Tab-separated table of C-alpha atoms and ligand atoms in Angstrom:
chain	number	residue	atom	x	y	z
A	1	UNK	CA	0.000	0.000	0.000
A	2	UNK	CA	2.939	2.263	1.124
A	3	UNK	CA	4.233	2.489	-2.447
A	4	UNK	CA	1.053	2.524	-4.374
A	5	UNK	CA	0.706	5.522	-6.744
A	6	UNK	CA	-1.905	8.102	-4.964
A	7	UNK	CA	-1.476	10.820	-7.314
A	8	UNK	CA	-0.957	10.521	-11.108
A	9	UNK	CA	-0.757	13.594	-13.741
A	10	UNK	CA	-0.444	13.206	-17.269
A	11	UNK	CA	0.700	15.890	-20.253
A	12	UNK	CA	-1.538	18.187	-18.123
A	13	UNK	CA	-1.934	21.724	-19.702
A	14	UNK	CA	-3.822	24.702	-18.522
A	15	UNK	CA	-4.701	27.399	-20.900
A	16	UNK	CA	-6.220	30.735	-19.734
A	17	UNK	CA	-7.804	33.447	-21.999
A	18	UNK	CA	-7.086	36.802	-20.069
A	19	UNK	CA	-8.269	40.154	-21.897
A	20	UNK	CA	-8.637	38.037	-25.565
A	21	UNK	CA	-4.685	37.032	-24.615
A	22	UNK	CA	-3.864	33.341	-24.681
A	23	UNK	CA	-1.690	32.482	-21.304
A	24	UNK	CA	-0.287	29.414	-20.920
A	25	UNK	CA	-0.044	28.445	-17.278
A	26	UNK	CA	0.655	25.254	-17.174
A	27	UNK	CA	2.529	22.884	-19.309
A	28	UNK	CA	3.218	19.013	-19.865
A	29	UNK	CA	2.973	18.431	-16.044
A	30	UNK	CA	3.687	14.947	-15.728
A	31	UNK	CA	4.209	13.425	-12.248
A	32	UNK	CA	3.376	10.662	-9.979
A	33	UNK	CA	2.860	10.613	-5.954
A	34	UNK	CA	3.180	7.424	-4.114
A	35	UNK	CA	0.992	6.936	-1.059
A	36	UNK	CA	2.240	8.702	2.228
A	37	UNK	CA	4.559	11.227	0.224
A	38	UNK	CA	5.120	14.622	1.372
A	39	UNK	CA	5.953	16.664	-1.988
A	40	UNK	CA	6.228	20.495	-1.985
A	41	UNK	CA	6.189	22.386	-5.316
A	42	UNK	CA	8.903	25.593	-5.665
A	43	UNK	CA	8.675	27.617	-8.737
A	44	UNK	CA	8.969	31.294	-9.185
A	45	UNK	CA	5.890	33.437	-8.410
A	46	UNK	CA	3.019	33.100	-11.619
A	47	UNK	CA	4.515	29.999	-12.628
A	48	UNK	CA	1.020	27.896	-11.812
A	49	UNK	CA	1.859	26.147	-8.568
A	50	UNK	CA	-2.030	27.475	-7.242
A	51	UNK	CA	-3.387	26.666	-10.498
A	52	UNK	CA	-2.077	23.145	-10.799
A	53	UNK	CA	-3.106	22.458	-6.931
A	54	UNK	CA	-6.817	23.615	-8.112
A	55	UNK	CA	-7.074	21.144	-10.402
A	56	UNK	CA	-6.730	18.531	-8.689
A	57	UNK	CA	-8.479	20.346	-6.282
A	58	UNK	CA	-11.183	19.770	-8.522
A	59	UNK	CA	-11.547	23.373	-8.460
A	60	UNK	CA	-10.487	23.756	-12.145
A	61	UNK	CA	-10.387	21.742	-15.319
A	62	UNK	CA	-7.510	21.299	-16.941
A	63	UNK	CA	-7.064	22.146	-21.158
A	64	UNK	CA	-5.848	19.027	-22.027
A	65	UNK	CA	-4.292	16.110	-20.610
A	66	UNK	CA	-5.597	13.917	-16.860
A	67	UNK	CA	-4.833	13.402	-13.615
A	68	UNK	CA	-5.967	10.645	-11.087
A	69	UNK	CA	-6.269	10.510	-7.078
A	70	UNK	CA	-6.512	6.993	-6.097
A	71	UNK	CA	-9.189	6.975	-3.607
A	72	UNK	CA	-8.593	3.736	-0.981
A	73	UNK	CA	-12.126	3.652	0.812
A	74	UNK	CA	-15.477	5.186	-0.238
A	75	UNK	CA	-17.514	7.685	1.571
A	76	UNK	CA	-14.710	9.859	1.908
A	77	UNK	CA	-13.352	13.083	0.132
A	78	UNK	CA	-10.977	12.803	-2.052
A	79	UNK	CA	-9.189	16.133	-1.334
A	80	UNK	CA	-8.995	18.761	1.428
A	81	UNK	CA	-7.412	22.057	0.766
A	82	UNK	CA	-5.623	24.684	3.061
A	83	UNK	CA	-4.862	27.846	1.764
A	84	UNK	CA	-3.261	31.011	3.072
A	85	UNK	CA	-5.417	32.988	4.724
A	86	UNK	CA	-9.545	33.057	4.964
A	87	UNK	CA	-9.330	29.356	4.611
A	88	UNK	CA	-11.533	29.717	8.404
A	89	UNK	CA	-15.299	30.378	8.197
A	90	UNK	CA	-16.073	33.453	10.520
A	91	UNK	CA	-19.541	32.775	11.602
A	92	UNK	CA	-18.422	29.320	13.114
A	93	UNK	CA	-16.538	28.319	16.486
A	94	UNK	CA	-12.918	26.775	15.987
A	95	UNK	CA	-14.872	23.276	16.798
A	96	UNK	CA	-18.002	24.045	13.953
A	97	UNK	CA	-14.647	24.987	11.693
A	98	UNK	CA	-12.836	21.935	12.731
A	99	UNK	CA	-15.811	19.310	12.054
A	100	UNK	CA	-17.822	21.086	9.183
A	101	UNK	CA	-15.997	18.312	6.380
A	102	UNK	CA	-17.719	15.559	8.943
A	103	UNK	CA	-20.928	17.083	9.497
A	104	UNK	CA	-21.112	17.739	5.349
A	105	UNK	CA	-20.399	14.351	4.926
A	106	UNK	CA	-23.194	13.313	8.007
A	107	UNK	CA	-20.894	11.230	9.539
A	108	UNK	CA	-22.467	9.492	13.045
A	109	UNK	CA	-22.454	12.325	15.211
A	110	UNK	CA	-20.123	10.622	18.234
A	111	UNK	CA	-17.480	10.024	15.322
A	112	UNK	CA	-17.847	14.054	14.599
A	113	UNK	CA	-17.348	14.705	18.357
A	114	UNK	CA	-14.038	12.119	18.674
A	115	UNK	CA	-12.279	13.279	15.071
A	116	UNK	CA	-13.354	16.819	16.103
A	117	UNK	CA	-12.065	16.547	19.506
A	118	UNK	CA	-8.750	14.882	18.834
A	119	UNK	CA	-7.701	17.167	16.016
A	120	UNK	CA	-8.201	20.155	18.587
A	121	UNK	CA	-5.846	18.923	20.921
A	122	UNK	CA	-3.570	17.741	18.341
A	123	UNK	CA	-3.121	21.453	17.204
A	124	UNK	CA	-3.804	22.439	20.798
A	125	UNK	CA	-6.946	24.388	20.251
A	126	UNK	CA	-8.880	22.794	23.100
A	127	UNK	CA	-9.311	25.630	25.070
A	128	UNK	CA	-10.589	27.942	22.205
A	129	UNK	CA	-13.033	25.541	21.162
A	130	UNK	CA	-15.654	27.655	21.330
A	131	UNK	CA	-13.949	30.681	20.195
A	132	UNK	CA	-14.752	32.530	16.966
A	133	UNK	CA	-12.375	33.390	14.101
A	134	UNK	CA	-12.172	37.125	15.053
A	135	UNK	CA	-10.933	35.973	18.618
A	136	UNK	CA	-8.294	34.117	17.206
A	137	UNK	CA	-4.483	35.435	16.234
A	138	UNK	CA	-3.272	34.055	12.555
A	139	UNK	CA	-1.404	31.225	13.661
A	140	UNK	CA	-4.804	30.034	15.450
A	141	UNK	CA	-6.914	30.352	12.843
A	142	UNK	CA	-3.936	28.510	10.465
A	143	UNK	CA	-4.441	25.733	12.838
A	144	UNK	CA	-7.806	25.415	12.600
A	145	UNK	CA	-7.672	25.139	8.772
A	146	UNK	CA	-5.328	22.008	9.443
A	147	UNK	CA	-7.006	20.064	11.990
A	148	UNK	CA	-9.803	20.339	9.738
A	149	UNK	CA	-8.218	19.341	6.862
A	150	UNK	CA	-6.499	16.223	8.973
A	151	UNK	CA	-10.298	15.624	10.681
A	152	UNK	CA	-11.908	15.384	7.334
A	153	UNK	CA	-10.187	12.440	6.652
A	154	UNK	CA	-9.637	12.819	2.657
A	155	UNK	CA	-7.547	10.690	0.260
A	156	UNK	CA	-5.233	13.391	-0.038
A	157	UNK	CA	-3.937	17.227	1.379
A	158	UNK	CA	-3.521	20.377	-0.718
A	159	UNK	CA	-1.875	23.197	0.461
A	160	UNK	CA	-0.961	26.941	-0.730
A	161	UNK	CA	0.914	28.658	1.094
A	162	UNK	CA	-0.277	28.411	4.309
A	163	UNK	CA	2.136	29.388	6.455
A	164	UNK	CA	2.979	32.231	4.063
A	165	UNK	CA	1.402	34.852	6.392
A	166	UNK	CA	2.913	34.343	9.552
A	167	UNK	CA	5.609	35.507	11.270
A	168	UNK	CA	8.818	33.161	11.374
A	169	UNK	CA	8.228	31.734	15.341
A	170	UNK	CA	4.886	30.705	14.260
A	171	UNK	CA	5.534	29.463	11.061
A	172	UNK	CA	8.589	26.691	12.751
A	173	UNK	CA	5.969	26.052	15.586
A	174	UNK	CA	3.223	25.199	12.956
A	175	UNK	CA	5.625	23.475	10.307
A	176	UNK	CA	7.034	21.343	13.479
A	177	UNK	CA	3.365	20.860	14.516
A	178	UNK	CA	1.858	19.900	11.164
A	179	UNK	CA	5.089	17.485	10.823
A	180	UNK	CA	4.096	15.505	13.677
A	181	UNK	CA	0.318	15.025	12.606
A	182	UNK	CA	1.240	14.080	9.116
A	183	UNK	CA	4.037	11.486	10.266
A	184	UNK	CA	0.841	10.141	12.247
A	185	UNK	CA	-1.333	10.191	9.558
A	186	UNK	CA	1.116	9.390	7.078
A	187	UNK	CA	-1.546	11.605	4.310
A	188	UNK	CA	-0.699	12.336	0.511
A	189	UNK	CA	0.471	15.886	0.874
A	190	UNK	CA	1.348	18.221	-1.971
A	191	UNK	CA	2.344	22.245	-0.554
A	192	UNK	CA	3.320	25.143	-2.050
A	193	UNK	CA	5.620	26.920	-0.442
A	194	UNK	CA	8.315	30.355	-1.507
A	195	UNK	CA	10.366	28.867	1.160
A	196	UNK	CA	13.248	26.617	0.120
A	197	UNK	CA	13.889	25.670	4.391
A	198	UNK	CA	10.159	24.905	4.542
A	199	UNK	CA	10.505	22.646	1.347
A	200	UNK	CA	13.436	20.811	2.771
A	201	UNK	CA	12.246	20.057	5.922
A	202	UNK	CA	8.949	19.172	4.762
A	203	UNK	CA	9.320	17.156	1.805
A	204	UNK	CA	10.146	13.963	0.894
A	205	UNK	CA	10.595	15.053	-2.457
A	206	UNK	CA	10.538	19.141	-3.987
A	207	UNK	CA	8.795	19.508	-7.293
A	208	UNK	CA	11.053	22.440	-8.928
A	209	UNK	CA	8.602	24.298	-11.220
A	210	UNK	CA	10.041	26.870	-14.649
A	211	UNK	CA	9.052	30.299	-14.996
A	212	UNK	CA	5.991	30.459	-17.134
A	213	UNK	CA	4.431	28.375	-18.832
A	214	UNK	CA	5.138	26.356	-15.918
A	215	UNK	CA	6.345	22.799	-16.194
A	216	UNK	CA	8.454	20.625	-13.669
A	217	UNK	CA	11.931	21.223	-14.607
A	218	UNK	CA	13.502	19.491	-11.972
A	219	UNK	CA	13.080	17.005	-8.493
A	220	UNK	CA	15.303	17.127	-5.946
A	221	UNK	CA	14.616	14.081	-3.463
A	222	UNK	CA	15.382	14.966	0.656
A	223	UNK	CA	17.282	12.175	2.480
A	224	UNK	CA	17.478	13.777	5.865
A	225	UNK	CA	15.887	10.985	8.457
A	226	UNK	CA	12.527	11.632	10.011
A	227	UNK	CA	11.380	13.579	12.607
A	228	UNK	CA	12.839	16.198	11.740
A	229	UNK	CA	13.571	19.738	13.021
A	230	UNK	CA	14.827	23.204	11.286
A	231	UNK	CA	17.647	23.133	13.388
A	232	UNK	CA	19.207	20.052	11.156
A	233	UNK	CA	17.484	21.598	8.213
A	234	UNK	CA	19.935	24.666	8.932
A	235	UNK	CA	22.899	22.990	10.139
A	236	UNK	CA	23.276	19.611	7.878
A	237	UNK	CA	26.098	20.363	5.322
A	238	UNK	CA	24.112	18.460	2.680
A	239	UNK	CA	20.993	20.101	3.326
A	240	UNK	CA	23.144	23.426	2.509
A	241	UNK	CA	23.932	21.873	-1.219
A	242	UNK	CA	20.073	21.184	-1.526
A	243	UNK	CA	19.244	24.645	-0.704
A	244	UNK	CA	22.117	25.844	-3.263
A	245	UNK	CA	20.817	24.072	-6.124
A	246	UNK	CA	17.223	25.344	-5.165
A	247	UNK	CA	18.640	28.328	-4.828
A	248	UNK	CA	19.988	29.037	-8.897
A	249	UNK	CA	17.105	26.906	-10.122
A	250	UNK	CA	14.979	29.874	-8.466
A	251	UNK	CA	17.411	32.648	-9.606
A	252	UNK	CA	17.474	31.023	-13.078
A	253	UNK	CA	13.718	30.736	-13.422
A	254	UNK	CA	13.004	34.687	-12.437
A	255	UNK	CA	15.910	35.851	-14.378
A	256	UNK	CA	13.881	34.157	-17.305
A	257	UNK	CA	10.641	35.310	-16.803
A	258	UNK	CA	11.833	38.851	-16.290
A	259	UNK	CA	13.629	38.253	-20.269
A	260	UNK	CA	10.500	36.920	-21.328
A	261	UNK	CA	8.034	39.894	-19.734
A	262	UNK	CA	10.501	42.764	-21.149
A	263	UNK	CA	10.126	41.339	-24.573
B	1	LIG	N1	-8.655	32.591	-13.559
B	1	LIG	C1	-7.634	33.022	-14.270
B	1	LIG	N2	-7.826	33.704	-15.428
B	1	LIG	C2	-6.792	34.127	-16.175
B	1	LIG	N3	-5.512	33.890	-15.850
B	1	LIG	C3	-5.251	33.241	-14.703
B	1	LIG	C4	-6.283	32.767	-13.863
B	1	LIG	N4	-5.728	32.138	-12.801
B	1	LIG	C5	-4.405	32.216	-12.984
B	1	LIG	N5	-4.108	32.873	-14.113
B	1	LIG	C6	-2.769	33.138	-14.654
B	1	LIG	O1	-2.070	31.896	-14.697
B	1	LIG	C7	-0.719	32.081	-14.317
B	1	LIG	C8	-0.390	31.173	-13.144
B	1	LIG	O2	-1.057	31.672	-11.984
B	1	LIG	P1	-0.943	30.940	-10.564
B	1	LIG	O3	-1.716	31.734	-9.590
B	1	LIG	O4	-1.290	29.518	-10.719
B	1	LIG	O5	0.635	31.068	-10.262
B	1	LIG	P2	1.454	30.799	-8.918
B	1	LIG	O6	2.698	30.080	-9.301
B	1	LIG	O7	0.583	30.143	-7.913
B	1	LIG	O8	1.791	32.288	-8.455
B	1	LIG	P3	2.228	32.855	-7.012
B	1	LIG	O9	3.480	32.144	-6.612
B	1	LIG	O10	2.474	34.313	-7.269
B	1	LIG	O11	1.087	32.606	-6.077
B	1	LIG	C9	-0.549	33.585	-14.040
B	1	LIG	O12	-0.075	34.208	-15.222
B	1	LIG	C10	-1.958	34.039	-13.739
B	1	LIG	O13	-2.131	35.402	-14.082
C-alpha cells in the first residue's frame, strides 16, 4: 500500500484566456505521488503552482491532458485544501470549523465529536473551542484550517501557502506541529511553499517548477531521516547543497521570466 501511486498527472496543460490574450499556465505536467509522500512544489511566483493544486483540487479543469487521485475507501473526500489565509469560516466556532468536512459528509455524530475533539488537541486548540475566528491570532486560525483538513479524513492534502502569512516563530511552531500530525497520519500531501527551508524540511521530495508556462523542470529528493527539526534543516552540510541548487534553479527561473516579460 505504502508504495502505491496516490497521485498521477499526465501531459496536463492549462490554458487561460485573459483580456482576448492566450496564457499558458501550465505545461506538460507529468508526475506521480506514491501513497504517504510529502511533496512540496517551488517555482517562481506566476509559474502555476495554485493553479495546478486547483485542479486537482477539482476546483479547475484542466485544457488538455488527466490526472488521477486513487481513492482507498469510499464515503470519503478525495481532497482537502488549506490555503493562506480566509481558509476559516467566521460565523463558526474553531470546533463548527474543525468538524464542518464531517458534518457535510453526516458522519455518526459521536465520530464528529471524537475526530473533532482529537484534532483540537492535536493542534492544541482545546481551550478555544468555542472561540470565533475574530478571537483568534493568525497562527490560530492557520491551525484550525489544518485540523480540519487532517479531521476530514480525505484521500489526499492540498496546500498553498499556508504558512505564508505568519511571522517566522509561528511558522517553525506550525511546520514542526503539522510534521508531527502528518508522520501520524502518514496523508498524501502536496504544498506550495516560496520557502526553500520549509521545502526541505517538509518534503520527501521538492517539485522544482520553470518560470511560465510552468512545467516541472527538476526534483530534488530529501534524504534527511525523520522527525525532523529546522535546526538540522539549517545545520546539515548536505541540506546546505540542496538549498544551493534550489537556490539558482529559483534565480534562473526569475531571471527568465523577467527576459521573457521585457520582450
Ligand atoms: N482565472 C484566471 N484567469 C486568467 N488567468 C489566470 C487565472 N488564474 C491564474 N491565471 C494566470 O495563470 C498564471 C499562473 O497563476 P498561478 O496563480 O497559478 O501562479 P502561482 O505560481 O501560484 O503564483 P504565485 O506564486 O504568485 O502565487 C498567471 O499568469 C496568472 O495570471
Amino acid at each position: 500500500m505504502q508504495s502505491q501511486e496516490k497521485i498521477q498527472v499526465n501531459q496536463l496543460t492549462k490554458v487561460f484566456f485573459k483580456n482576448k490574450e492566450r496564457v499558458m499556465a501550465l505545461k506538460d505536467i507529468n508526475f506521480s505521488i506514491k501513497n504517504g509522500e510529502f511533496v512540496c512544489i517551488l517555482g517562481p511566483s506566476g509559474c502555476g503552482k495554485t493553479t495546478l493544486l486547483r485542479i486537482l483540487a477539482g476546483l479547475e479543469k484542466s485544457s488538455s491532458g488527466d490526472h488521477r487521485i486513487h481513492a482507498s475507501r469510499t464515503n470519503h473526500p478525495l481532497q482537502s485544501m488549506v490555503f493562506q489565509e480566509q481558509g476559516v469560516i467566521p460565523w463558526m466556532t474553531v470546533q463548527e470549523n474543525v468538524s464542518l468536512g464531517l458534518r457535510m459528509r453526516h458522519v455518526p455524530k459521536n465520530h464528529i465529536k471524537e475526530r473533532t475533539k482529537t484534532y483540537l488537541q492535536k493542534v492544541g486548540l482545546t481551550p478555544y473551542a468555542d472561540l470565533y475566528p475574530k478571537e483568534l491570532s493568525g497562527g490560530m486560525k492557520q491551525r484550525v484550517s489544518i485540523a480540519r483538513a487532517f479531521a476530514n479524513d480525505p484521500e489526499i492534502l492540498l496546500m498553498d501557502e499556508p504558512f505564508a502569512a505568519l511571522d517566522e516563530q509561528n511558522k517553525f511552531i506550525l511546520q514542526e506541529e503539522l510534521l508531527s500530525i502528518w508522520e501520524e497520519t502518514k496523508k498524501t500531501v502536496i504544498f506550495i511553499t516560496h520557502s526553500i527551508d520549509e521545502a526541505i524540511l517538509l518534503s520527501d521530495r521538492i517539485f522544482l517548477m520553470s518560470a511560465q508556462p510552468g512545467t516541472i523542470k527538476d526534483e530534488v529528493k530529501v534524504d534527511l531521516p525523520r522527525p525532523r527539526q529546522m535546526t538540522q534543516v539549517r545545520s546539515d552540510p548536505k541540506m546546505a547543497d540542496v538549498f544551493l541548487k534550489i537556490w539558482n534553479h529559483l534565480q534562473t527561473e526569475v531571471q527568465e521570466s523577467r527576459i521573457k516579460s521585457e520582450r
